[in-house]
Amino acid sequence: MHSIHQNLSTPLSSSASSLLGQNKFIDIRTQSVSVQGKNSEIVVKCIASPEKIAYKTQVSRNENFAKLQAGYLFPEIARRRGAHMLMYPDAQVISLGIGDTTEPIPEVITAAMAERSHALSTVKGYSGYGAEQGEKPLRAAVASTFYSDLGIEEDDIFVSDGAKSDISRLQVLFGSKVTMAVQDPSYPAYVDSSVILGQTGQFQKDVEKYGKIEYMKCTPENDFFPDLSAVSRTDIIFFCSPNNPTGSAASREQLIRLVQFAKDNGSILVYDSAYAMYVSENKPRSIFEIPGAKEVAIEVSSFSKYAGFTGVRLGWTVVPKELLYSDGFPVAKDFNRIVCTAFNGASNIAQAGGLACLSPEGIKAMQDVVGFYKENTRIIMDTFHSLGFKVYGGINAPYVWVHFPGQSSWEVFSEILEKTHVVTTPGSGFGPGGEGFIRVSAFGNRNNVLEACRRFKQLYK
Amino acid sequence: MHSIHQNLSTPLSSSASSLLGQNKFIDIRTQSVSVQGKNSEIVVKCIASPEKIAYKTQVSRNENFAKLQAGYLFPEIARRRGAHMLMYPDAQVISLGIGDTTEPIPEVITAAMAERSHALSTVKGYSGYGAEQGEKPLRAAVASTFYSDLGIEEDDIFVSDGAKSDISRLQVLFGSKVTMAVQDPSYPAYVDSSVILGQTGQFQKDVEKYGKIEYMKCTPENDFFPDLSAVSRTDIIFFCSPNNPTGSAASREQLIRLVQFAKDNGSILVYDSAYAMYVSENKPRSIFEIPGAKEVAIEVSSFSKYAGFTGVRLGWTVVPKELLYSDGFPVAKDFNRIVCTAFNGASNIAQAGGLACLSPEGIKAMQDVVGFYKENTRIIMDTFHSLGFKVYGGINAPYVWVHFPGQSSWEVFSEILEKTHVVTTPGSGFGPGGEGFIRVSAFGNRNNVLEACRRFKQLYK
């Protein structure tokens, strides 16, 4: 017991750098070095420079990572943006690239998060581990707000730290032996997480596709909805509507065909509805509006683009208890196991914010945020229309998909960045089907959007 | 454009239940049902009851999930606790089972999180997507607070939403082809995530071990440090010190041997230091205190047990740039790719809390929280000592490992729950090496700990 008493009676210094009692450790470390011979520590220092490799483990690199092309799209764009800013230190660079929210979070929501934060320092308000699946009131509010009358219940809702994390957890759930299909173009996380899990073959440079992935081409010619008669059967089908990056939203009739296609093939549909609140036309906001979807579909969604939670991190995934593997085992039971084993629930403070989002005031506030970005979208669409471009998306999504026929997306991206200091996203970054397009994001403050549009008019006048 | 204008001029009702315009959708849904025939929706309702399966997908269940035994340990204990509370609705059940923190978070930390929350509703204070690896000031503070003079730099630190999530991300990083070793007993997330990734064989009921996992037995006989001469070479070695569940902390000399063992075998060591601040004796708090560790080790850690962040969710993983695969490729580069593709960073509010934790006041406050739980630990140890039990751990960890020679851990767990209404954790839940032990957690408020100890004295007097 003594040591505990000693420790408590002589607390460690409270200065950060000496938290671990560095001085003592240095002595001991030097002493330890001599155990292995004086050189070992010097060696450790040497190999900081890559050309001098002192030691390598005998663990083989996971071959799936070697298949991945370049960096993940958005860090790559951030890198190019950074390089541009070094070249033009005085330029006012505007980002309409990565779909990053810029509007402050409505106060009704931040107040709830601040309140929860303060409560955590009180005996009454403190809580430790929450349910891995999310706090009951939030699961219930998500079910009643977004799925009322659609037969989705509280226990079908799994609260997460965001759609991207859940997409990867779903890939871990499915494992390396499934086959998958994606819209082409599509959000890169579907394909990259599939590659990482080993579901795919190598990247084929000639067609710019990974082997064993079914790319469902979505172009103006097919109204951005794949010709399902030309799509091979896969175990998993990722489908995003309203779509990132094309901004198009599938109609009810199209989604009825998609659900029927999944059913005919015995496929599982992973439906990304992260932009559902941006739908203006009479189109579905959830796949579960389609009869029978609960037997074939999982829905992934997020608070990021409704409440500006891109940094707060909160989303949810719906795995209906009616969704069964070929042996009759419920998919939700294994997903629950993933959530309990590989995740410990979203931050309780973020969940308090999510609950506030779903109060009547919160919903109104989210609608105002969505409305603001939709007005940005209109301004961007009008600009490109006025310049004679063919423009897609925008009506039901915060993304405008601009056509540059016959041109390379990366070249267009670079020219726009070079000449207007505006960051967009090259369509080909979302798959070969995006070549010849750029995605212009409507996330940005109004003045930046107006200024970017002025510069576009200068460039393309 | 029209539809947008319409939408903005006629905002959706702000009442939750009609957010998605239910009434309209009901009509359309009924209409859609008739497209597929009136029965389909009724069918959907039917299959909610498992015995009536209307439809199964043709997707095979991921075989790795079928290998998993029972539920993840802690939800299983929660289940048994719930069942007990139903049987004894009036009993005052005390949980010293799952290591869940109970002390409020120090105000200096919650104040910073509340401030960040409020700031998010201002133009100046709002931020969207942060760096996936964590905010620069927090990465720098973690490096200087815990690894100053150990040669770990800011860019070696990856901030996460907790150790459990990072353990799984590490498993995805390594992939399904690696072999792994764990301490026996050990924190179940290591083994379960390995099973889920397909690194293991089937569970062998006779020995209660999974095939292809090297179990490194840790018992009182070997001072809870494995006999490395008897351990087969694996690609990955999970090692937790101070240990969950045994509460023992490895000595510097033992860790020097462990690092040398990893080096001799070319293995990667995943070192879990989530309880480092509980170390009272002169033992390492980080594997990087051991010379050469940067070439073989990854360290996973967490704010959960220092600041009561079990619900707030914040941790970090150190992947030194010196750690290389057999082909010389830096492990950190692939881990960074995982973090960018499968994760979007920890909640910015939690990160503000983490930064406050590492201020001088925050560190002092964390030391007080740790000191409080260490006093609980002393009370629990004294109790079992006074009852003549052999007691291990406790000195350098918030866990007391009590020996019940020749008895079944689950039976001891059940008897204690039945007769004292105190929830503990059966040692065998952490692996066969834990059979005959129970883990008593020191997380709990003082009165509950004292009351639990009174009841133990009643039961075993």
PDB file of C-alpha atoms in Angstrom, chain A residues 1 3 5 8 12-14 16 19-20 22 25-26 28-29 32-33 36 44 47 53 55-63 65 68-72 99-105 110 113-114 117-118 120-123 126 128-129 145-146 148-150 161 164-165 168 172-175 177 192 196 233 235 252 256 260 263 265-266 268 282 285 289 291-292 294-296 305 308 310-313 322-326 328-329 334 337-338 340-345 347-349 360 363-364 367 371 374-375 378 381-382 394-395, chain B residues 1 3-5 7-8 12-14 16 19-20 22 25-26 28-29 32-33 36 44 47 53 55-63 65 68-72 98-105 110 113-114 117-118 120-123 126 128-129 145-146 148-150 161 164-165 168 172-175 177 192 196 233 235 252 256 260 263 265-266 268 282 285 289 291-292 294-296 305 308 310-313 322-329 334 337-338 340-345 347-349 360 363 367 371 378 381-382 394-395:
ATOM      1  CA  MET A   1       0.000   0.000   0.000  1.00  0.00           C
ATOM      2  CA  SER A   3       3.623   3.392  -2.627  1.00  0.00           C
ATOM      3  CA  HIS A   5       0.159   6.628  -0.011  1.00  0.00           C
ATOM      4  CA  LEU A   8      -0.936  10.569  -3.114  1.00  0.00           C
ATOM      5  CA  LEU A  12       3.554  14.702  -9.395  1.00  0.00           C
ATOM      6  CA  SER A  13       4.543  18.178 -10.463  1.00  0.00           C
ATOM      7  CA  SER A  14       1.662  19.812 -12.265  1.00  0.00           C
ATOM      8  CA  ALA A  16       3.070  19.548 -18.279  1.00  0.00           C
ATOM      9  CA  LEU A  19       4.121  15.099 -15.806  1.00  0.00           C
ATOM     10  CA  LEU A  20       6.036  11.895 -16.365  1.00  0.00           C
ATOM     11  CA  GLN A  22      11.217  13.370 -17.242  1.00  0.00           C
ATOM     12  CA  PHE A  25      13.300   8.933 -16.748  1.00  0.00           C
ATOM     13  CA  ILE A  26      16.268  10.366 -18.623  1.00  0.00           C
ATOM     14  CA  ILE A  28      16.853   5.515 -16.259  1.00  0.00           C
ATOM     15  CA  ARG A  29      16.694   5.632 -20.029  1.00  0.00           C
ATOM     16  CA  SER A  32      18.714   1.224 -20.057  1.00  0.00           C
ATOM     17  CA  VAL A  33      20.536   2.164 -23.237  1.00  0.00           C
ATOM     18  CA  GLN A  36      21.484  -2.736 -25.081  1.00  0.00           C
ATOM     19  CA  VAL A  44      16.856   5.368 -33.367  1.00  0.00           C
ATOM     20  CA  ILE A  47      16.497   6.516 -39.056  1.00  0.00           C
ATOM     21  CA  ILE A  53      16.925   2.634 -42.705  1.00  0.00           C
ATOM     22  CA  TYR A  55      15.744  -1.523 -38.962  1.00  0.00           C
ATOM     23  CA  LYS A  56      12.621  -2.943 -40.603  1.00  0.00           C
ATOM     24  CA  THR A  57      10.043  -5.226 -39.002  1.00  0.00           C
ATOM     25  CA  GLN A  58       9.278  -8.545 -40.670  1.00  0.00           C
ATOM     26  CA  VAL A  59       5.578  -7.683 -40.937  1.00  0.00           C
ATOM     27  CA  SER A  60       4.379  -7.513 -44.531  1.00  0.00           C
ATOM     28  CA  ARG A  61       2.504  -4.394 -45.522  1.00  0.00           C
ATOM     29  CA  ASN A  62      -1.233  -5.074 -45.975  1.00  0.00           C
ATOM     30  CA  GLU A  63      -1.336  -5.608 -49.750  1.00  0.00           C
ATOM     31  CA  PHE A  65      -3.112  -0.500 -49.177  1.00  0.00           C
ATOM     32  CA  LEU A  68      -4.926   2.434 -53.331  1.00  0.00           C
ATOM     33  CA  GLN A  69      -4.260   5.223 -55.824  1.00  0.00           C
ATOM     34  CA  ALA A  70      -2.633   8.471 -54.639  1.00  0.00           C
ATOM     35  CA  GLY A  71      -4.024   9.955 -51.463  1.00  0.00           C
ATOM     36  CA  TYR A  72      -7.634  10.026 -50.426  1.00  0.00           C
ATOM     37  CA  GLY A  99     -18.054  19.930 -48.943  1.00  0.00           C
ATOM     38  CA  ASP A 100     -17.138  21.609 -45.701  1.00  0.00           C
ATOM     39  CA  THR A 101     -19.830  23.544 -43.887  1.00  0.00           C
ATOM     40  CA  THR A 102     -19.134  27.185 -43.033  1.00  0.00           C
ATOM     41  CA  GLU A 103     -22.318  28.456 -41.348  1.00  0.00           C
ATOM     42  CA  PRO A 104     -22.205  28.617 -37.537  1.00  0.00           C
ATOM     43  CA  ILE A 105     -24.221  25.966 -35.703  1.00  0.00           C
ATOM     44  CA  THR A 110     -24.714  24.661 -29.283  1.00  0.00           C
ATOM     45  CA  MET A 113     -24.010  20.914 -26.063  1.00  0.00           C
ATOM     46  CA  ALA A 114     -22.620  23.537 -23.680  1.00  0.00           C
ATOM     47  CA  SER A 117     -20.653  19.796 -21.095  1.00  0.00           C
ATOM     48  CA  HIS A 118     -21.266  21.717 -17.862  1.00  0.00           C
ATOM     49  CA  LEU A 120     -20.632  16.476 -16.918  1.00  0.00           C
ATOM     50  CA  SER A 121     -18.801  18.286 -14.124  1.00  0.00           C
ATOM     51  CA  THR A 122     -21.682  17.703 -11.710  1.00  0.00           C
ATOM     52  CA  VAL A 123     -22.479  14.540  -9.748  1.00  0.00           C
ATOM     53  CA  TYR A 126     -22.147  13.101 -15.094  1.00  0.00           C
ATOM     54  CA  GLY A 128     -19.640   7.618 -18.379  1.00  0.00           C
ATOM     55  CA  TYR A 129     -19.935   4.958 -21.069  1.00  0.00           C
ATOM     56  CA  THR A 145     -38.292  12.578 -37.040  1.00  0.00           C
ATOM     57  CA  PHE A 146     -36.956  10.919 -40.161  1.00  0.00           C
ATOM     58  CA  SER A 148     -42.180   8.161 -38.752  1.00  0.00           C
ATOM     59  CA  ASP A 149     -44.748   5.987 -40.545  1.00  0.00           C
ATOM     60  CA  LEU A 150     -41.966   4.178 -42.411  1.00  0.00           C
ATOM     61  CA  ASP A 161     -19.665   9.571 -35.112  1.00  0.00           C
ATOM     62  CA  LYS A 164     -17.739   7.988 -43.117  1.00  0.00           C
ATOM     63  CA  SER A 165     -16.953   5.966 -39.994  1.00  0.00           C
ATOM     64  CA  SER A 168     -16.079   1.603 -42.957  1.00  0.00           C
ATOM     65  CA  VAL A 172     -15.781  -4.586 -41.818  1.00  0.00           C
ATOM     66  CA  LEU A 173     -19.220  -6.116 -41.235  1.00  0.00           C
ATOM     67  CA  PHE A 174     -19.421  -7.469 -44.792  1.00  0.00           C
ATOM     68  CA  GLY A 175     -15.804  -8.650 -44.841  1.00  0.00           C
ATOM     69  CA  LYS A 177     -15.411 -11.858 -49.632  1.00  0.00           C
ATOM     70  CA  ASP A 192     -11.432   3.143 -50.942  1.00  0.00           C
ATOM     71  CA  ILE A 196      -8.794  -1.538 -47.889  1.00  0.00           C
ATOM     72  CA  ARG A 233     -25.212  -8.812 -59.638  1.00  0.00           C
ATOM     73  CA  ASP A 235     -23.594  -8.636 -52.874  1.00  0.00           C
ATOM     74  CA  ARG A 252     -39.504   7.364 -56.372  1.00  0.00           C
ATOM     75  CA  ILE A 256     -38.635   1.335 -56.666  1.00  0.00           C
ATOM     76  CA  GLN A 260     -36.597  -4.436 -56.941  1.00  0.00           C
ATOM     77  CA  LYS A 263     -34.386  -7.943 -54.291  1.00  0.00           C
ATOM     78  CA  ASN A 265     -30.360 -10.214 -56.977  1.00  0.00           C
ATOM     79  CA  GLY A 266     -30.536 -10.832 -53.244  1.00  0.00           C
ATOM     80  CA  ILE A 268     -27.868  -5.547 -49.790  1.00  0.00           C
ATOM     81  CA  ASN A 282     -41.179  15.518 -54.687  1.00  0.00           C
ATOM     82  CA  ARG A 285     -35.725  11.457 -48.592  1.00  0.00           C
ATOM     83  CA  GLU A 289     -40.190   5.204 -48.281  1.00  0.00           C
ATOM     84  CA  PRO A 291     -42.109  -0.626 -49.982  1.00  0.00           C
ATOM     85  CA  GLY A 292     -40.036  -3.686 -49.117  1.00  0.00           C
ATOM     86  CA  LYS A 294     -36.471  -2.823 -45.087  1.00  0.00           C
ATOM     87  CA  GLU A 295     -35.735  -6.333 -46.393  1.00  0.00           C
ATOM     88  CA  VAL A 296     -32.849  -5.196 -48.593  1.00  0.00           C
ATOM     89  CA  LYS A 305     -24.698  18.957 -43.679  1.00  0.00           C
ATOM     90  CA  GLY A 308     -22.906  22.079 -39.524  1.00  0.00           C
ATOM     91  CA  THR A 310     -18.795  18.235 -39.838  1.00  0.00           C
ATOM     92  CA  GLY A 311     -16.462  18.923 -36.899  1.00  0.00           C
ATOM     93  CA  VAL A 312     -18.790  17.857 -34.079  1.00  0.00           C
ATOM     94  CA  ARG A 313     -19.157  14.380 -35.652  1.00  0.00           C
ATOM     95  CA  GLU A 322     -36.003  -7.369 -41.343  1.00  0.00           C
ATOM     96  CA  LEU A 323     -32.675  -7.386 -43.240  1.00  0.00           C
ATOM     97  CA  LEU A 324     -31.368 -10.972 -43.253  1.00  0.00           C
ATOM     98  CA  TYR A 325     -28.310 -12.797 -44.574  1.00  0.00           C
ATOM     99  CA  SER A 326     -28.831 -15.807 -46.815  1.00  0.00           C
ATOM    100  CA  GLY A 328     -31.602 -16.000 -42.156  1.00  0.00           C
ATOM    101  CA  PHE A 329     -29.307 -14.345 -39.598  1.00  0.00           C
ATOM    102  CA  ASP A 334     -23.667  -8.520 -36.432  1.00  0.00           C
ATOM    103  CA  ARG A 337     -21.504  -6.595 -32.466  1.00  0.00           C
ATOM    104  CA  ILE A 338     -19.242  -4.322 -34.551  1.00  0.00           C
ATOM    105  CA  CYS A 340     -19.921  -2.880 -29.367  1.00  0.00           C
ATOM    106  CA  THR A 341     -16.468  -4.257 -30.262  1.00  0.00           C
ATOM    107  CA  ALA A 342     -14.981  -1.630 -32.577  1.00  0.00           C
ATOM    108  CA  PHE A 343     -16.746   1.531 -31.395  1.00  0.00           C
ATOM    109  CA  ASN A 344     -17.916   2.894 -28.082  1.00  0.00           C
ATOM    110  CA  GLY A 345     -20.642   5.276 -29.153  1.00  0.00           C
ATOM    111  CA  SER A 347     -19.539  11.634 -27.921  1.00  0.00           C
ATOM    112  CA  ASN A 348     -22.303  12.232 -25.376  1.00  0.00           C
ATOM    113  CA  ILE A 349     -21.941  15.990 -25.920  1.00  0.00           C
ATOM    114  CA  PRO A 360     -39.029  21.707 -33.220  1.00  0.00           C
ATOM    115  CA  ILE A 363     -35.457  21.364 -37.006  1.00  0.00           C
ATOM    116  CA  LYS A 364     -36.474  24.888 -37.993  1.00  0.00           C
ATOM    117  CA  GLN A 367     -34.006  24.075 -42.305  1.00  0.00           C
ATOM    118  CA  GLY A 371     -32.065  26.995 -47.027  1.00  0.00           C
ATOM    119  CA  LYS A 374     -29.584  26.128 -51.203  1.00  0.00           C
ATOM    120  CA  GLU A 375     -29.547  29.841 -52.009  1.00  0.00           C
ATOM    121  CA  ARG A 378     -28.894  28.774 -56.854  1.00  0.00           C
ATOM    122  CA  MET A 381     -26.083  27.419 -60.876  1.00  0.00           C
ATOM    123  CA  ASP A 382     -27.266  30.755 -62.285  1.00  0.00           C
ATOM    124  CA  GLY A 394     -28.171  21.717 -57.394  1.00  0.00           C
ATOM    125  CA  ILE A 395     -31.936  21.463 -57.162  1.00  0.00           C
TER     126      ILE A 395
ATOM    127  CA  MET B   1     -34.589  27.047 -60.355  1.00  0.00           C
ATOM    128  CA  SER B   3     -38.506  24.467 -57.196  1.00  0.00           C
ATOM    129  CA  ILE B   4     -35.772  25.969 -55.034  1.00  0.00           C
ATOM    130  CA  HIS B   5     -37.580  29.294 -54.913  1.00  0.00           C
ATOM    131  CA  ASN B   7     -39.022  25.544 -51.368  1.00  0.00           C
ATOM    132  CA  LEU B   8     -37.434  28.601 -49.788  1.00  0.00           C
ATOM    133  CA  LEU B  12     -41.353  22.840 -44.489  1.00  0.00           C
ATOM    134  CA  SER B  13     -43.393  22.686 -41.307  1.00  0.00           C
ATOM    135  CA  SER B  14     -41.117  22.871 -38.301  1.00  0.00           C
ATOM    136  CA  ALA B  16     -40.761  17.072 -36.029  1.00  0.00           C
ATOM    137  CA  LEU B  19     -40.417  17.191 -41.192  1.00  0.00           C
ATOM    138  CA  LEU B  20     -40.574  14.792 -44.107  1.00  0.00           C
ATOM    139  CA  GLN B  22     -45.477  12.434 -43.862  1.00  0.00           C
ATOM    140  CA  PHE B  25     -45.585  10.555 -48.433  1.00  0.00           C
ATOM    141  CA  ILE B  26     -48.212   8.222 -47.070  1.00  0.00           C
ATOM    142  CA  ILE B  28     -47.377   8.267 -52.435  1.00  0.00           C
ATOM    143  CA  ARG B  29     -46.264   5.213 -50.506  1.00  0.00           C
ATOM    144  CA  SER B  32     -46.124   2.822 -54.677  1.00  0.00           C
ATOM    145  CA  VAL B  33     -47.289  -0.284 -52.859  1.00  0.00           C
ATOM    146  CA  GLN B  36     -45.621  -3.939 -56.449  1.00  0.00           C
ATOM    147  CA  VAL B  44     -42.667  -6.375 -44.520  1.00  0.00           C
ATOM    148  CA  ILE B  47     -41.299 -10.668 -40.825  1.00  0.00           C
ATOM    149  CA  ILE B  53     -39.172 -15.132 -42.597  1.00  0.00           C
ATOM    150  CA  TYR B  55     -37.417 -12.835 -47.533  1.00  0.00           C
ATOM    151  CA  LYS B  56     -33.685 -13.394 -47.162  1.00  0.00           C
ATOM    152  CA  THR B  57     -30.913 -11.708 -49.148  1.00  0.00           C
ATOM    153  CA  GLN B  58     -28.415 -13.902 -50.989  1.00  0.00           C
ATOM    154  CA  VAL B  59     -25.493 -12.293 -49.147  1.00  0.00           C
ATOM    155  CA  SER B  60     -23.551 -14.779 -47.013  1.00  0.00           C
ATOM    156  CA  ARG B  61     -22.973 -13.795 -43.421  1.00  0.00           C
ATOM    157  CA  ASN B  62     -19.333 -12.817 -42.791  1.00  0.00           C
ATOM    158  CA  GLU B  63     -18.025 -16.154 -41.477  1.00  0.00           C
ATOM    159  CA  PHE B  65     -18.779 -13.231 -36.951  1.00  0.00           C
ATOM    160  CA  LEU B  68     -17.327 -15.000 -32.055  1.00  0.00           C
ATOM    161  CA  GLN B  69     -18.409 -16.474 -28.742  1.00  0.00           C
ATOM    162  CA  ALA B  70     -21.510 -15.112 -26.982  1.00  0.00           C
ATOM    163  CA  GLY B  71     -21.777 -11.351 -26.819  1.00  0.00           C
ATOM    164  CA  TYR B  72     -18.951  -8.913 -26.286  1.00  0.00           C
ATOM    165  CA  ILE B  98     -17.184  -2.621 -16.364  1.00  0.00           C
ATOM    166  CA  GLY B  99     -14.462  -0.031 -15.801  1.00  0.00           C
ATOM    167  CA  ASP B 100     -16.838   2.882 -16.122  1.00  0.00           C
ATOM    168  CA  THR B 101     -15.801   6.182 -14.588  1.00  0.00           C
ATOM    169  CA  THR B 102     -18.158   7.812 -12.094  1.00  0.00           C
ATOM    170  CA  GLU B 103     -16.387  10.989 -10.935  1.00  0.00           C
ATOM    171  CA  PRO B 104     -17.541  14.237 -12.587  1.00  0.00           C
ATOM    172  CA  ILE B 105     -15.164  15.760 -15.130  1.00  0.00           C
ATOM    173  CA  THR B 110     -15.904  20.949 -19.057  1.00  0.00           C
ATOM    174  CA  MET B 113     -15.802  22.137 -23.910  1.00  0.00           C
ATOM    175  CA  ALA B 114     -18.750  24.422 -23.163  1.00  0.00           C
ATOM    176  CA  SER B 117     -19.581  24.552 -28.054  1.00  0.00           C
ATOM    177  CA  HIS B 118     -20.719  28.174 -27.776  1.00  0.00           C
ATOM    178  CA  LEU B 120     -19.320  26.978 -32.799  1.00  0.00           C
ATOM    179  CA  SER B 121     -22.411  29.177 -33.047  1.00  0.00           C
ATOM    180  CA  THR B 122     -20.311  32.239 -33.906  1.00  0.00           C
ATOM    181  CA  VAL B 123     -18.823  33.190 -37.275  1.00  0.00           C
ATOM    182  CA  TYR B 126     -17.081  28.054 -36.106  1.00  0.00           C
ATOM    183  CA  GLY B 128     -16.090  22.407 -39.896  1.00  0.00           C
ATOM    184  CA  TYR B 129     -13.992  19.394 -40.826  1.00  0.00           C
ATOM    185  CA  THR B 145       3.007  16.108 -22.077  1.00  0.00           C
ATOM    186  CA  PHE B 146       3.384  12.357 -22.386  1.00  0.00           C
ATOM    187  CA  SER B 148       8.675  14.861 -24.026  1.00  0.00           C
ATOM    188  CA  ASP B 149      12.303  13.700 -24.335  1.00  0.00           C
ATOM    189  CA  LEU B 150      11.144  10.349 -25.711  1.00  0.00           C
ATOM    190  CA  ASP B 161     -12.403   8.932 -30.490  1.00  0.00           C
ATOM    191  CA  LYS B 164     -11.274   0.827 -28.631  1.00  0.00           C
ATOM    192  CA  SER B 165     -11.937   2.473 -32.003  1.00  0.00           C
ATOM    193  CA  SER B 168     -10.067  -1.836 -34.563  1.00  0.00           C
ATOM    194  CA  VAL B 172      -8.021  -3.034 -40.405  1.00  0.00           C
ATOM    195  CA  LEU B 173      -4.564  -1.593 -41.049  1.00  0.00           C
ATOM    196  CA  PHE B 174      -2.880  -4.962 -40.506  1.00  0.00           C
ATOM    197  CA  GLY B 175      -5.506  -6.915 -42.438  1.00  0.00           C
ATOM    198  CA  LYS B 177      -3.216 -12.191 -43.046  1.00  0.00           C
ATOM    199  CA  ASP B 192     -12.610 -10.027 -30.817  1.00  0.00           C
ATOM    200  CA  ILE B 196     -13.766 -10.093 -36.888  1.00  0.00           C
ATOM    201  CA  ARG B 233       6.680 -15.549 -33.221  1.00  0.00           C
ATOM    202  CA  ASP B 235       3.385 -10.437 -36.639  1.00  0.00           C
ATOM    203  CA  ARG B 252      11.402  -1.440 -17.212  1.00  0.00           C
ATOM    204  CA  ILE B 256      13.252  -4.037 -22.413  1.00  0.00           C
ATOM    205  CA  GLN B 260      13.982  -7.031 -27.732  1.00  0.00           C
ATOM    206  CA  LYS B 263      12.825  -6.881 -32.506  1.00  0.00           C
ATOM    207  CA  ASN B 265      11.022 -11.586 -34.256  1.00  0.00           C
ATOM    208  CA  GLY B 266      10.428  -8.552 -36.455  1.00  0.00           C
ATOM    209  CA  ILE B 268       4.981  -5.020 -34.307  1.00  0.00           C
ATOM    210  CA  ASN B 282       8.952   3.372 -10.668  1.00  0.00           C
ATOM    211  CA  ARG B 285       4.338   4.890 -18.358  1.00  0.00           C
ATOM    212  CA  GLU B 289      10.744   4.974 -22.597  1.00  0.00           C
ATOM    213  CA  PRO B 291      15.293   2.415 -26.247  1.00  0.00           C
ATOM    214  CA  GLY B 292      14.545   1.243 -29.770  1.00  0.00           C
ATOM    215  CA  LYS B 294      10.042   3.447 -31.860  1.00  0.00           C
ATOM    216  CA  GLU B 295      11.210   0.890 -34.420  1.00  0.00           C
ATOM    217  CA  VAL B 296       8.820  -1.812 -33.221  1.00  0.00           C
ATOM    218  CA  LYS B 305      -9.703   6.896 -17.256  1.00  0.00           C
ATOM    219  CA  GLY B 308     -13.681  10.681 -17.011  1.00  0.00           C
ATOM    220  CA  THR B 310     -15.547   7.422 -21.215  1.00  0.00           C
ATOM    221  CA  GLY B 311     -18.635   9.149 -22.607  1.00  0.00           C
ATOM    222  CA  VAL B 312     -16.922  12.171 -24.171  1.00  0.00           C
ATOM    223  CA  ARG B 313     -14.723   9.859 -26.295  1.00  0.00           C
ATOM    224  CA  GLU B 322      10.550   4.933 -37.543  1.00  0.00           C
ATOM    225  CA  LEU B 323       8.173   1.932 -37.591  1.00  0.00           C
ATOM    226  CA  LEU B 324       8.540   0.198 -40.965  1.00  0.00           C
ATOM    227  CA  TYR B 325       7.019  -2.798 -42.728  1.00  0.00           C
ATOM    228  CA  SER B 326       9.336  -5.470 -44.091  1.00  0.00           C
ATOM    229  CA  ASP B 327       9.450  -3.622 -47.428  1.00  0.00           C
ATOM    230  CA  GLY B 328      10.575  -0.435 -45.668  1.00  0.00           C
ATOM    231  CA  PHE B 329       7.204   1.299 -46.074  1.00  0.00           C
ATOM    232  CA  ASP B 334      -0.978   3.531 -44.108  1.00  0.00           C
ATOM    233  CA  ARG B 337      -4.707   6.604 -44.898  1.00  0.00           C
ATOM    234  CA  ILE B 338      -7.071   4.641 -42.618  1.00  0.00           C
ATOM    235  CA  CYS B 340      -8.478   9.785 -43.601  1.00  0.00           C
ATOM    236  CA  THR B 341     -10.645   7.133 -45.286  1.00  0.00           C
ATOM    237  CA  ALA B 342     -12.422   5.411 -42.397  1.00  0.00           C
ATOM    238  CA  PHE B 343     -12.533   8.201 -39.792  1.00  0.00           C
ATOM    239  CA  ASN B 344     -13.005  11.941 -39.861  1.00  0.00           C
ATOM    240  CA  GLY B 345     -11.337  12.960 -36.616  1.00  0.00           C
ATOM    241  CA  SER B 347     -15.302  15.630 -32.101  1.00  0.00           C
ATOM    242  CA  ASN B 348     -13.823  19.139 -32.038  1.00  0.00           C
ATOM    243  CA  ILE B 349     -15.574  19.759 -28.698  1.00  0.00           C
ATOM    244  CA  PRO B 360      -1.216  22.665 -15.917  1.00  0.00           C
ATOM    245  CA  ILE B 363      -3.150  17.853 -15.421  1.00  0.00           C
ATOM    246  CA  GLN B 367      -4.136  13.649 -11.064  1.00  0.00           C
ATOM    247  CA  GLY B 371      -5.819   9.809  -6.915  1.00  0.00           C
ATOM    248  CA  ARG B 378      -6.692   0.744  -1.732  1.00  0.00           C
ATOM    249  CA  MET B 381      -7.495  -4.286  -1.789  1.00  0.00           C
ATOM    250  CA  ASP B 382      -7.508  -3.886   2.005  1.00  0.00           C
ATOM    251  CA  GLY B 394      -4.229  -2.334  -7.658  1.00  0.00           C
ATOM    252  CA  ILE B 395      -0.897  -0.634  -6.954  1.00  0.00           C
TER     253      ILE B 395
END
